[in-house]
Coordinates of C-alpha atoms and ligand atoms in Angstrom, one line a residue:
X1 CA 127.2 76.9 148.1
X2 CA 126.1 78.2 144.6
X3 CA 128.1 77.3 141.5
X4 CA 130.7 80.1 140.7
X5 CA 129.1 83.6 138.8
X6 CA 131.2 82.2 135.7
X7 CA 129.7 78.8 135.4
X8 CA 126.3 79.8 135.9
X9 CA 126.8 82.5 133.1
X10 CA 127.8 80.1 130.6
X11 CA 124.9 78.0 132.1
X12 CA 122.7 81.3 131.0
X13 CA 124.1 81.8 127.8
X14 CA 123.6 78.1 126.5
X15 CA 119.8 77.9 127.8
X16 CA 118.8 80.9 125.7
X17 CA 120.6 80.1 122.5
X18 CA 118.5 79.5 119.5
X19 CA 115.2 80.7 121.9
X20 CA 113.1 83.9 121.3
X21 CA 110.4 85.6 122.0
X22 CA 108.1 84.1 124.8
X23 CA 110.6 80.9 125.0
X24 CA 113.4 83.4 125.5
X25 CA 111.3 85.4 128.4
X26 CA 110.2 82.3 130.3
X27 CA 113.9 80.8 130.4
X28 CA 115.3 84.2 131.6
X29 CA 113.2 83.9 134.2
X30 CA 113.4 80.8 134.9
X31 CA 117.4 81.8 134.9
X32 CA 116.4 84.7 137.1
X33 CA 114.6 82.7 139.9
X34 CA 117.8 80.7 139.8
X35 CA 120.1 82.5 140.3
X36 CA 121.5 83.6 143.7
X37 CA 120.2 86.7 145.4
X38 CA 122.7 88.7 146.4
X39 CA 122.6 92.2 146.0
X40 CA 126.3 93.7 144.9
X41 CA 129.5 91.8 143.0
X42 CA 129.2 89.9 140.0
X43 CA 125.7 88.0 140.7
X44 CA 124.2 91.2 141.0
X45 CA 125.9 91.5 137.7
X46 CA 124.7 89.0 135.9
X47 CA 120.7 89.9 137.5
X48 CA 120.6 93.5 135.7
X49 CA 122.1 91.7 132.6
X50 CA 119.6 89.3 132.5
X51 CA 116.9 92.2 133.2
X52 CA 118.1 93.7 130.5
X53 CA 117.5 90.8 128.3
X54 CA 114.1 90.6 129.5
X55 CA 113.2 94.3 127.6
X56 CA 115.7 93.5 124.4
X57 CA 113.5 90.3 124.0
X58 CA 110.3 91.6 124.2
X59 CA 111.1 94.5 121.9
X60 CA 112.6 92.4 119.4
X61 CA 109.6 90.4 119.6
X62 CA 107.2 93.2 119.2
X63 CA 109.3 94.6 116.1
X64 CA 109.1 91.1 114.7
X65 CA 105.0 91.4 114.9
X66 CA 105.0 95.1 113.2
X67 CA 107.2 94.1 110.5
X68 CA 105.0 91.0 109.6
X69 CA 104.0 90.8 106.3
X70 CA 100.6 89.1 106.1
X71 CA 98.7 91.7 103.9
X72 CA 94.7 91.6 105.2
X73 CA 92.4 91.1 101.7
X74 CA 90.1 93.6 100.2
X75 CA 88.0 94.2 97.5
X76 CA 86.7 92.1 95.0
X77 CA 90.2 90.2 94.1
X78 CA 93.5 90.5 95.1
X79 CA 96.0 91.4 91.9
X80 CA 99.9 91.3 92.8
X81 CA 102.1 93.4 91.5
X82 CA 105.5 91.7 90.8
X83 CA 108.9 92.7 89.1
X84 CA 112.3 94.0 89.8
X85 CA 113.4 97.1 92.0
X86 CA 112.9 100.5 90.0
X87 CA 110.5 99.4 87.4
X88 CA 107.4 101.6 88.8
X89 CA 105.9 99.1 90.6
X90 CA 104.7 101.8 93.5
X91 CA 104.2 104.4 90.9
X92 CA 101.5 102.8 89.5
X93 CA 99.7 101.6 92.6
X94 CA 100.1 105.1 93.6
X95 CA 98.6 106.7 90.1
X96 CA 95.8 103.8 90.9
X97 CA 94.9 104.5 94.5
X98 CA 94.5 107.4 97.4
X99 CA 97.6 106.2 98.7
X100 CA 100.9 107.9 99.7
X101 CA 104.2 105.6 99.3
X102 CA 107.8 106.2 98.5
X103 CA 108.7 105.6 95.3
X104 CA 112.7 106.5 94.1
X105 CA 115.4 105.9 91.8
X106 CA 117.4 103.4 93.9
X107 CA 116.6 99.9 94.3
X108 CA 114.6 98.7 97.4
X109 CA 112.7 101.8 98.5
X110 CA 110.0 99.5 99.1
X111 CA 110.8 96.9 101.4
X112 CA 107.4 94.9 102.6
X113 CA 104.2 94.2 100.1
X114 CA 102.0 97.5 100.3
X115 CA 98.0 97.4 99.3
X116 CA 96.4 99.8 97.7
X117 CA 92.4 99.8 96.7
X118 CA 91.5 100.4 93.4
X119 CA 88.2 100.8 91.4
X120 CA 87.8 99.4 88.2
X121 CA 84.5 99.9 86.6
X122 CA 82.7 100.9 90.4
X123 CA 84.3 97.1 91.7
X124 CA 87.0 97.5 94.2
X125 CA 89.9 95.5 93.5
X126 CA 93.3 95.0 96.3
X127 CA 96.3 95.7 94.4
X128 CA 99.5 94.6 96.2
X129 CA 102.6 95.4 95.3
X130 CA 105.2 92.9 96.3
X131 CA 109.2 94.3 96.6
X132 CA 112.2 92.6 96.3
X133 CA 111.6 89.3 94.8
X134 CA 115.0 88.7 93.9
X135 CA 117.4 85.7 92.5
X136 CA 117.3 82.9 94.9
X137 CA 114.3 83.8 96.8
X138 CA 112.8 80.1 97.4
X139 CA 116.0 80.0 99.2
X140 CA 114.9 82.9 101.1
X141 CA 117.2 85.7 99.8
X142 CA 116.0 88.8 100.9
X143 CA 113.2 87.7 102.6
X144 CA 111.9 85.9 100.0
X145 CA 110.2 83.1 101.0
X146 CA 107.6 85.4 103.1
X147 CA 107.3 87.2 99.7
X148 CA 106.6 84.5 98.0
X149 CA 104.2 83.4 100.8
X150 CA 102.0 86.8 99.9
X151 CA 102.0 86.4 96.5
X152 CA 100.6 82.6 96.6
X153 CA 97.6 84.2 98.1
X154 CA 96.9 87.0 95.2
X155 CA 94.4 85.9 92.7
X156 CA 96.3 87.2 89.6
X157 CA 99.9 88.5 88.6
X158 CA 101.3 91.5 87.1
X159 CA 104.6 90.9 86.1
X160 CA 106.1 94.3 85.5
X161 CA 109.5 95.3 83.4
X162 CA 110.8 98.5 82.6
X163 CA 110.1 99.0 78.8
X164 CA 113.7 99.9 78.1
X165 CA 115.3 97.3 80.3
X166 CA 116.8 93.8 79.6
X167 CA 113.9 91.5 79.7
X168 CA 116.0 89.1 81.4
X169 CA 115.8 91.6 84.3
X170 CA 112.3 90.0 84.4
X171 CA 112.4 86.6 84.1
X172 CA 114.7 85.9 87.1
X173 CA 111.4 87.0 89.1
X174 CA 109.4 84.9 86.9
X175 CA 111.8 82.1 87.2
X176 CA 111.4 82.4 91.1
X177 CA 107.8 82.8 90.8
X178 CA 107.7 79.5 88.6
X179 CA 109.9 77.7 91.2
X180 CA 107.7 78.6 93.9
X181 CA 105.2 76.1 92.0
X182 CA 103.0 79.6 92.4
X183 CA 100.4 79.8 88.8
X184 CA 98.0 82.3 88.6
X185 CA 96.5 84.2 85.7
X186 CA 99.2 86.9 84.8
X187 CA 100.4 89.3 82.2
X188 CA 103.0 91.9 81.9
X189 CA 103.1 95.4 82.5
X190 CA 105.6 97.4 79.8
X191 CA 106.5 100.2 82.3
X192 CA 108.1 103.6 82.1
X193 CA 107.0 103.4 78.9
X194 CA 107.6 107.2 78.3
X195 CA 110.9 106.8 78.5
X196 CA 111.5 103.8 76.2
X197 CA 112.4 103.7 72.6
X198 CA 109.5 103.0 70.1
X199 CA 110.3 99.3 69.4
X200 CA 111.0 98.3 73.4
X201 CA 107.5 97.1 73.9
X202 CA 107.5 95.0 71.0
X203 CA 110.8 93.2 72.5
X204 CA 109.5 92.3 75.3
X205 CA 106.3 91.1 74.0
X206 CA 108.9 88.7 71.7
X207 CA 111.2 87.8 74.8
X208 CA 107.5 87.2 76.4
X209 CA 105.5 85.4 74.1
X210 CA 103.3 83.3 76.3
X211 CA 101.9 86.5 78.3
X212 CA 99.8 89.2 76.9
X213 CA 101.9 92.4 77.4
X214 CA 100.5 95.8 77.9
X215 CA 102.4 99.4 78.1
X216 CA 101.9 101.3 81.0
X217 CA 103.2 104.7 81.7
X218 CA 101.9 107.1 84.6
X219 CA 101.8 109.8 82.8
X220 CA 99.4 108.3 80.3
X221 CA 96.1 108.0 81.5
X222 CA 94.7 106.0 79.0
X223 CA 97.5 103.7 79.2
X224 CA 96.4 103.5 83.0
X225 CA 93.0 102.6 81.9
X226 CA 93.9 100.4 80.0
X227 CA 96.0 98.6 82.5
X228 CA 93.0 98.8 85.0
X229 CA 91.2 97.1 82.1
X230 CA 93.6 94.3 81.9
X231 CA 94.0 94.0 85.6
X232 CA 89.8 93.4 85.7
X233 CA 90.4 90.9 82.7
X234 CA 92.8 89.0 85.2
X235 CA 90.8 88.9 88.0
X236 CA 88.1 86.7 85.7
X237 CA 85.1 88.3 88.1
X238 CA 81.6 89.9 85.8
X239 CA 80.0 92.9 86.7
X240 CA 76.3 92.9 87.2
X241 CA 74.6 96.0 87.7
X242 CA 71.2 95.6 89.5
X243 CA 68.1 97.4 88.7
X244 CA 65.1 97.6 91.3
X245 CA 62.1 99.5 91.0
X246 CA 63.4 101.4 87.5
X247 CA 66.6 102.6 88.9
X248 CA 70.0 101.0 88.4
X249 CA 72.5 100.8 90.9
X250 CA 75.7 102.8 90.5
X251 CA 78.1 100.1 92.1
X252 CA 78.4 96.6 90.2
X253 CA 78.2 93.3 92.0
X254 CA 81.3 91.2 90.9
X255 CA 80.9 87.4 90.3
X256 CA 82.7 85.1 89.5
X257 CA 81.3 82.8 86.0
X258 CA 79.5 81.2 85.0
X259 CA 76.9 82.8 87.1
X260 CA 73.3 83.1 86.7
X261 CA 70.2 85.0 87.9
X262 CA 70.2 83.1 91.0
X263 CA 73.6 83.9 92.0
X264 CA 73.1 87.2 91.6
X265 CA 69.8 86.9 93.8
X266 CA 71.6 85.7 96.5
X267 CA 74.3 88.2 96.5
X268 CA 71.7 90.4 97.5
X269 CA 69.7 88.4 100.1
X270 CA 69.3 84.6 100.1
X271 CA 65.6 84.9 100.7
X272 CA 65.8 87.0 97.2
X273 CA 67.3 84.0 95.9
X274 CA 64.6 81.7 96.8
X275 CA 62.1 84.1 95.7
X276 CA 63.5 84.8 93.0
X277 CA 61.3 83.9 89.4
X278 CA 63.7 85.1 86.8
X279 CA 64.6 88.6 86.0
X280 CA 64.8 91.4 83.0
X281 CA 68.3 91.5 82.2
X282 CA 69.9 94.3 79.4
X283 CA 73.3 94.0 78.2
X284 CA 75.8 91.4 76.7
X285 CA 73.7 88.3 77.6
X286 CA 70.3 90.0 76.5
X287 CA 69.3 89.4 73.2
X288 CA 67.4 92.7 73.3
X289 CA 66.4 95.5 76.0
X290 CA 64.4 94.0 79.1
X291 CA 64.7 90.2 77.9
X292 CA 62.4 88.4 80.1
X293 CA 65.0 85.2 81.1
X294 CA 64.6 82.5 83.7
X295 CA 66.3 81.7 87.1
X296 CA 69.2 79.9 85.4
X297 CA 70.2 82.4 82.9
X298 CA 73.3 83.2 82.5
X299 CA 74.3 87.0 83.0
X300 CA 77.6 88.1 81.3
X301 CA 80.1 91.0 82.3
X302 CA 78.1 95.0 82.5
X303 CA 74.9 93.2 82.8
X304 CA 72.0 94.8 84.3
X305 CA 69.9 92.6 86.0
X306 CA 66.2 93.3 87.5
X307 CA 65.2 90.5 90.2
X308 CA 61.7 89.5 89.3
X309 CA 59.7 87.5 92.5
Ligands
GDP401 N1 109.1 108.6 83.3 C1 108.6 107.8 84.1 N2 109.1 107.5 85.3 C2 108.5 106.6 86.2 C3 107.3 106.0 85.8 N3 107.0 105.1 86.8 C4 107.9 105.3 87.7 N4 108.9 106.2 87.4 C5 110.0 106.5 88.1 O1 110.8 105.4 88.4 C6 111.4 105.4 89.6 C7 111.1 104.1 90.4 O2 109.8 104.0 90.6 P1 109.1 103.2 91.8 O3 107.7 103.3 91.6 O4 109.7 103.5 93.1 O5 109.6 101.7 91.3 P2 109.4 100.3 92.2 O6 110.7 100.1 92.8 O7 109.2 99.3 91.1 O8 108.3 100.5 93.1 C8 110.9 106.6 90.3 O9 111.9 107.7 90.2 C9 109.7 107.0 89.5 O10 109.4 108.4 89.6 C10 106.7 106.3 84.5 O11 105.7 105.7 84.0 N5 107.4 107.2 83.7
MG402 MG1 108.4 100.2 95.2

């Protein structure tokens, strides 16, 4: 005699609480192989329901895996940009980058951290715009804790603030940040600053004074250069150009300092490295044109550097 249809779905419902994804498929079937075979009335029932359970888990699942946040790494260094809703955040990875994204006037538009690919100086550099870090986020409000997850992996921070907002807009994200025990290099990006009265930077530079701030607007192209500047700055990488056979390379290596001929070397091959003798370097660490320098030299940033066997 099998127990009655109503105590076995109870039964069902108590196994699966609190399960999901593969647990949740295996103990419906396991449920399923239990339960009683007929073919009409209320087992039959309780079959097609837990059938249906079956495809509900498995597409819950599968929309769980799409909207995972992990953001792959790119590029040279990875540079986060952080703030509240509606301060430009997207705007400026899109003036920055080839890519497409919604930006609007109402908070929340972007929901997930998007990457975008910038150059800076010929280097690329992953630029990652992280949404919706709000108050209470370590206690994962809005999703936080995942957010804060991404952002512990980028290599530098740029805070961003409207120019004409409340600065204390900005430092409940920083606040969160802070609390996340998350410390990397960062300064602050003075946005929409096209729209902002004259003396708004200089506010939040005072409400800021332990960060470097900079205005950004993206209508202003040199303010965007300048940003890209700062964001480069941030990243603490050197550009070393390299120079074979008279001609210079267009794209710069990026290193991280101190570095010296050697490391460059073996950016290119490690057998360079070994064969390496020295090199002609011009630029910063040259003290003139060509300087004939040793393995251990050390280059500086916009270097160009000629591998001598
Ligand atoms: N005037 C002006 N508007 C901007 C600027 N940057 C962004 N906006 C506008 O501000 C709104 C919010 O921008 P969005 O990039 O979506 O902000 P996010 O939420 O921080 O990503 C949009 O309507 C943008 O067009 C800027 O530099 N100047
Ligand atoms: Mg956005």
């Amino acid at each position: 005699m099998p127990m009655p249809h109503r105590t076995f779905a109870q039964l069902a419902k108590r196994r699966l609480v609190g399960k999901e994804g593969r647990e949740r498929v295996r103990e419906v079937n396991a449920l399923l192989a239990e339960l009683p075979d007929y073919r009409n009335g209320p087992y039959a029932d309780l079959r097609k329901s837990l059938l249906a359970e079956l495809d509900e888990t498995r597409i819950r699942a599968s929309a769980v895996h799409r909207d995972s946040i992990a953001v792959r790494r790119e590029g040279a260094a990875q540079v986060a940009l952080v703030g509240p809703p509606n301060v430009g955040k997207s705007s400026v990875l899109q003036a920055l980058s080839e890519i497409q994204i919604r930006t609007g006037d109402y908070a929340f538009t972007t929901l997930r951290p998007v990457p975008a690919l910038t150059r800076i100086g010929g280097v690329p550099v992953q630029l990652v715009e992280i949404p919706g870090l709000i108050a209470g986020a370590n206690e994962d409000r809005g999703g936080g804790r995942a957010l804060l997850g991404v952002l512990r992996s980028a290599d530098a921070i740029v805070y961003c603030a409207r120019a004409a907002a409340d600065p204390a807009e900005l430092r409940v994200v920083m606040d969160e940040v802070a609390a996340a025990g998350i410390d990397a290099p960062s300064c602050i990006a003075a946005t929409r600053a096209d729209e902002a009265p004259a003396d708004a930077v200089a506010a939040i530079a005072a409400a800021f004074p332990e960060h470097r701030v900079i205005e950004v607007s993206v209508l202003d192209e040199r303010a965007l250069d300048r940003f890209r500047d700062e964001v480069w700055r941030l990243t603490g990488l050197i550009r070393v150009r390299l120079r074979t056979n008279g001609a210079t390379d267009e794209e710069p290596l990026a290193l991280h300092p101190p570095a010296t001929v050697v490391d460059v070397a073996d950016l290119v091959h490690h057998d360079l490295a070994e064969a390496c003798a020295g090199a002609r370097v011009w630029g910063p660490s040259a003290r003139f044109d060509g300087q004939r320098v040793g393995r251990d030299h050390l280059v500086a940033d916009l270097d160009t550097v000629e591998i001598l066997r």
